[in-house]
Amino acid sequence: MRIITGKYKGRHFEIPRSFKARPTTDFAKENIFNVLNGYIDFEDATALDLFSGTGSITLELLSRGCSQVISVELDRDHHRFIQECLNKLIKDKGQESTVIPIRGDVFRFIKSCKQQFDFIFADPPYALKELPTIPDLIFEKNLLKEDGIFVFEHGKDYDFSQHPHFVEHRSYGSVNFSLFKATATSAE
């Protein structure tokens, strides 16, 4: 796993073979972030990474200058790996950003979260039965600031184009992203 761009560009982290999580491929990650550059300035943005897995997106957001990144991952080993990666980055360069790795259930976190974010990324397991409900939960709980962007990684069998906050769909190989945007009425 590597960081694509930003102050930690090119840093590699070896993912243990025992991990169940599949990090977003470098190809897909690079392409979706190129698209996102047209929507959001990550410098000083607040971000939320749900179903963090290996922490690939959390590390990318940190490298791109987000002022705060909250990373939520349930699996103990994956959570520990994310913390180890963050510790290596902080030790190597010092860090102005705040990164909060939370070990916990994403759905409980969403229900109790009172903060709003400029950017949210969610990469749930593709077989998760609650997967189709996640975009609605994000907007029902008002987690995005006005003009905030939500990127949802999912399998090819899902189509969110009829969702009222849907902006566009991107596909890179077997990786599908649906992008959603908060409007003035949804962020209130």
mmCIF file of C-alpha atoms in Angstrom:
data_model
loop_
_atom_site.group_PDB
_atom_site.id
_atom_site.type_symbol
_atom_site.label_atom_id
_atom_site.label_comp_id
_atom_site.label_asym_id
_atom_site.label_seq_id
_atom_site.Cartn_x
_atom_site.Cartn_y
_atom_site.Cartn_z
ATOM 1 C CA MET A 1 0.000 0.000 0.000
ATOM 2 C CA ARG A 2 1.384 3.407 -0.891
ATOM 3 C CA ILE A 3 0.474 7.051 -0.474
ATOM 4 C CA ILE A 4 -0.201 8.587 -3.893
ATOM 5 C CA THR A 5 0.486 12.283 -3.308
ATOM 6 C CA GLY A 6 0.982 15.033 -0.750
ATOM 7 C CA LYS A 7 3.625 15.442 1.909
ATOM 8 C CA TYR A 8 3.989 11.671 2.400
ATOM 9 C CA LYS A 9 3.927 10.842 -1.327
ATOM 10 C CA GLY A 10 5.539 7.518 -2.134
ATOM 11 C CA ARG A 11 5.541 6.118 1.409
ATOM 12 C CA HIS A 12 4.890 2.380 1.402
ATOM 13 C CA PHE A 13 3.349 0.241 4.112
ATOM 14 C CA GLU A 14 3.442 -3.543 4.042
ATOM 15 C CA ILE A 15 -0.006 -4.990 4.744
ATOM 16 C CA PRO A 16 0.054 -8.243 6.734
ATOM 17 C CA ARG A 17 -1.010 -11.221 4.615
ATOM 18 C CA SER A 18 -3.510 -12.263 7.283
ATOM 19 C CA PHE A 19 -5.679 -9.173 6.657
ATOM 20 C CA LYS A 20 -9.202 -9.647 5.339
ATOM 21 C CA ALA A 21 -9.434 -6.031 4.170
ATOM 22 C CA ARG A 22 -8.668 -5.175 0.583
ATOM 23 C CA PRO A 23 -7.192 -1.701 0.222
ATOM 24 C CA THR A 24 -8.524 0.457 -2.579
ATOM 25 C CA THR A 25 -6.150 -0.172 -5.472
ATOM 26 C CA ASP A 26 -3.555 2.499 -6.226
ATOM 27 C CA PHE A 27 -5.054 2.887 -9.708
ATOM 28 C CA ALA A 28 -8.587 3.445 -8.381
ATOM 29 C CA LYS A 29 -7.393 5.645 -5.505
ATOM 30 C CA GLU A 30 -5.320 7.881 -7.783
ATOM 31 C CA ASN A 31 -8.156 8.268 -10.270
ATOM 32 C CA ILE A 32 -10.877 9.016 -7.715
ATOM 33 C CA PHE A 33 -8.691 11.598 -5.988
ATOM 34 C CA ASN A 34 -8.040 13.243 -9.380
ATOM 35 C CA VAL A 35 -11.825 13.541 -9.791
ATOM 36 C CA LEU A 36 -12.203 14.824 -6.222
ATOM 37 C CA ASN A 37 -9.724 17.655 -6.825
ATOM 38 C CA GLY A 38 -12.506 19.279 -8.864
ATOM 39 C CA TYR A 39 -14.881 19.113 -5.891
ATOM 40 C CA ILE A 40 -12.870 19.773 -2.760
ATOM 41 C CA ASP A 41 -9.681 21.345 -1.475
ATOM 42 C CA PHE A 42 -8.330 18.841 1.031
ATOM 43 C CA GLU A 43 -6.006 21.390 2.646
ATOM 44 C CA ASP A 44 -7.443 22.042 6.138
ATOM 45 C CA ALA A 45 -10.584 19.978 5.427
ATOM 46 C CA THR A 46 -12.185 17.754 8.049
ATOM 47 C CA ALA A 47 -12.585 14.164 6.901
ATOM 48 C CA LEU A 48 -14.170 10.918 8.006
ATOM 49 C CA ASP A 49 -12.996 7.513 6.768
ATOM 50 C CA LEU A 50 -15.588 4.809 7.482
ATOM 51 C CA PHE A 51 -14.722 1.105 7.286
ATOM 52 C CA SER A 52 -11.070 2.181 7.192
ATOM 53 C CA GLY A 53 -9.670 -1.311 6.646
ATOM 54 C CA THR A 54 -5.950 -0.863 6.067
ATOM 55 C CA GLY A 55 -6.081 2.912 6.544
ATOM 56 C CA SER A 56 -5.106 3.623 2.946
ATOM 57 C CA ILE A 57 -7.618 6.466 2.556
ATOM 58 C CA THR A 58 -6.907 7.877 6.040
ATOM 59 C CA LEU A 59 -3.198 8.091 5.199
ATOM 60 C CA GLU A 60 -3.941 9.668 1.827
ATOM 61 C CA LEU A 61 -6.173 12.308 3.443
ATOM 62 C CA LEU A 62 -3.510 13.051 6.031
ATOM 63 C CA SER A 63 -0.869 13.389 3.315
ATOM 64 C CA ARG A 64 -3.110 15.794 1.373
ATOM 65 C CA GLY A 65 -3.311 18.189 4.316
ATOM 66 C CA CYS A 66 -6.651 17.544 6.014
ATOM 67 C CA SER A 67 -6.722 19.296 9.390
ATOM 68 C CA GLN A 68 -8.628 16.426 10.988
ATOM 69 C CA VAL A 69 -9.220 12.835 9.921
ATOM 70 C CA ILE A 70 -11.382 10.440 11.899
ATOM 71 C CA SER A 71 -10.840 6.812 10.940
ATOM 72 C CA VAL A 72 -13.415 4.224 12.042
ATOM 73 C CA GLU A 73 -12.551 0.522 11.862
ATOM 74 C CA LEU A 74 -14.068 -2.362 13.820
ATOM 75 C CA ASP A 75 -11.393 -5.032 13.326
ATOM 76 C CA ARG A 76 -8.810 -4.968 16.142
ATOM 77 C CA ASP A 77 -5.826 -5.953 13.981
ATOM 78 C CA HIS A 78 -6.689 -3.501 11.225
ATOM 79 C CA HIS A 79 -7.170 -0.710 13.775
ATOM 80 C CA ARG A 80 -3.775 -1.483 15.302
ATOM 81 C CA PHE A 81 -2.157 -1.471 11.837
ATOM 82 C CA ILE A 82 -3.642 1.976 11.104
ATOM 83 C CA GLN A 83 -2.263 3.284 14.404
ATOM 84 C CA GLU A 84 1.181 1.849 13.611
ATOM 85 C CA CYS A 85 1.201 3.525 10.178
ATOM 86 C CA LEU A 86 0.145 6.845 11.698
ATOM 87 C CA ASN A 87 2.837 6.574 14.374
ATOM 88 C CA LYS A 88 5.495 6.029 11.678
ATOM 89 C CA LEU A 89 4.372 9.129 9.783
ATOM 90 C CA ILE A 90 4.205 11.298 12.891
ATOM 91 C CA LYS A 91 7.616 10.085 14.067
ATOM 92 C CA ASP A 92 9.188 10.720 10.657
ATOM 93 C CA LYS A 93 7.884 14.191 9.912
ATOM 94 C CA GLY A 94 5.955 15.655 12.814
ATOM 95 C CA GLN A 95 2.290 16.277 12.271
ATOM 96 C CA GLU A 96 0.066 19.347 12.356
ATOM 97 C CA SER A 97 -3.105 17.418 11.585
ATOM 98 C CA THR A 98 -5.256 15.614 14.088
ATOM 99 C CA VAL A 99 -5.942 11.972 13.297
ATOM 100 C CA ILE A 100 -8.366 10.083 15.482
ATOM 101 C CA PRO A 101 -8.371 6.328 14.840
ATOM 102 C CA ILE A 102 -11.503 4.854 16.418
ATOM 103 C CA ARG A 103 -11.982 1.148 16.902
ATOM 104 C CA GLY A 104 -15.700 0.649 16.707
ATOM 105 C CA ASP A 105 -18.826 -0.139 14.749
ATOM 106 C CA VAL A 106 -19.444 2.314 11.903
ATOM 107 C CA PHE A 107 -23.233 2.273 12.342
ATOM 108 C CA ARG A 108 -22.976 3.106 16.044
ATOM 109 C CA PHE A 109 -20.496 5.854 15.230
ATOM 110 C CA ILE A 110 -22.825 7.363 12.607
ATOM 111 C CA LYS A 111 -25.772 7.306 15.017
ATOM 112 C CA SER A 112 -23.858 9.078 17.805
ATOM 113 C CA CYS A 113 -21.692 11.462 15.748
ATOM 114 C CA LYS A 114 -22.517 15.156 16.244
ATOM 115 C CA GLN A 115 -19.763 16.525 14.010
ATOM 116 C CA GLN A 116 -20.018 17.557 10.361
ATOM 117 C CA PHE A 117 -17.303 16.908 7.788
ATOM 118 C CA ASP A 118 -16.106 18.415 4.529
ATOM 119 C CA PHE A 119 -15.378 14.954 3.177
ATOM 120 C CA ILE A 120 -16.542 11.424 3.994
ATOM 121 C CA PHE A 121 -15.241 8.220 2.447
ATOM 122 C CA ALA A 122 -16.855 4.834 3.066
ATOM 123 C CA ASP A 123 -15.580 1.493 1.813
ATOM 124 C CA PRO A 124 -17.744 -1.170 3.472
ATOM 125 C CA PRO A 125 -17.345 -4.871 2.742
ATOM 126 C CA TYR A 126 -19.163 -5.396 -0.559
ATOM 127 C CA ALA A 127 -21.211 -8.247 0.953
ATOM 128 C CA LEU A 128 -22.455 -6.119 3.887
ATOM 129 C CA LYS A 129 -26.248 -6.443 3.950
ATOM 130 C CA GLU A 130 -26.675 -2.845 5.221
ATOM 131 C CA LEU A 131 -24.520 -1.445 2.398
ATOM 132 C CA PRO A 132 -27.416 0.117 0.424
ATOM 133 C CA THR A 133 -28.590 2.064 3.506
ATOM 134 C CA ILE A 134 -25.308 3.912 4.101
ATOM 135 C CA PRO A 135 -25.850 6.946 1.816
ATOM 136 C CA ASP A 136 -29.243 7.617 3.437
ATOM 137 C CA LEU A 137 -27.708 7.330 6.925
ATOM 138 C CA ILE A 138 -25.002 9.871 6.101
ATOM 139 C CA PHE A 139 -27.615 12.431 5.035
ATOM 140 C CA GLU A 140 -30.201 11.573 7.722
ATOM 141 C CA LYS A 141 -27.564 12.149 10.408
ATOM 142 C CA ASN A 142 -26.443 15.366 8.709
ATOM 143 C CA LEU A 143 -22.758 14.396 8.727
ATOM 144 C CA LEU A 144 -21.719 16.545 5.755
ATOM 145 C CA LYS A 145 -21.176 20.282 5.816
ATOM 146 C CA GLU A 146 -22.786 22.322 3.070
ATOM 147 C CA ASP A 147 -21.071 21.422 -0.241
ATOM 148 C CA GLY A 148 -19.386 18.486 1.511
ATOM 149 C CA ILE A 149 -18.584 15.418 -0.560
ATOM 150 C CA PHE A 150 -19.328 11.785 0.274
ATOM 151 C CA VAL A 151 -17.534 9.066 -1.692
ATOM 152 C CA PHE A 152 -18.980 5.591 -1.435
ATOM 153 C CA GLU A 153 -17.009 2.604 -2.704
ATOM 154 C CA HIS A 154 -19.185 -0.369 -3.623
ATOM 155 C CA GLY A 155 -19.554 -3.363 -5.896
ATOM 156 C CA LYS A 156 -20.895 -3.181 -9.455
ATOM 157 C CA ASP A 157 -24.334 -4.496 -8.456
ATOM 158 C CA TYR A 158 -25.368 -1.214 -6.834
ATOM 159 C CA ASP A 159 -26.783 1.863 -8.525
ATOM 160 C CA PHE A 160 -27.257 5.004 -6.442
ATOM 161 C CA SER A 161 -27.984 7.354 -9.352
ATOM 162 C CA GLN A 162 -31.551 7.985 -8.133
ATOM 163 C CA HIS A 163 -30.413 9.177 -4.697
ATOM 164 C CA PRO A 164 -31.300 12.880 -4.252
ATOM 165 C CA HIS A 165 -27.675 13.810 -3.397
ATOM 166 C CA PHE A 166 -26.030 11.688 -6.094
ATOM 167 C CA VAL A 167 -23.530 13.583 -8.264
ATOM 168 C CA GLU A 168 -21.710 11.000 -10.354
ATOM 169 C CA HIS A 169 -20.485 7.431 -10.637
ATOM 170 C CA ARG A 170 -16.936 6.366 -11.483
ATOM 171 C CA SER A 171 -15.691 2.869 -12.199
ATOM 172 C CA TYR A 172 -12.064 1.742 -12.272
ATOM 173 C CA GLY A 173 -11.822 -1.942 -13.032
ATOM 174 C CA SER A 174 -13.901 -3.745 -10.409
ATOM 175 C CA VAL A 175 -13.940 -0.710 -8.108
ATOM 176 C CA ASN A 176 -17.043 1.498 -8.213
ATOM 177 C CA PHE A 177 -17.438 4.887 -6.580
ATOM 178 C CA SER A 178 -20.642 6.870 -6.173
ATOM 179 C CA LEU A 179 -20.187 10.544 -5.287
ATOM 180 C CA PHE A 180 -22.757 12.503 -3.324
ATOM 181 C CA LYS A 181 -22.848 16.176 -2.377
ATOM 182 C CA ALA A 182 -24.555 17.973 0.491
ATOM 183 C CA THR A 183 -26.640 20.948 -0.513
ATOM 184 C CA ALA A 184 -27.665 23.908 1.631
ATOM 185 C CA THR A 185 -30.929 22.195 2.565
ATOM 186 C CA SER A 186 -29.347 18.816 3.385
ATOM 187 C CA ALA A 187 -26.595 20.287 5.571
ATOM 188 C CA GLU A 188 -28.961 22.163 7.875
#
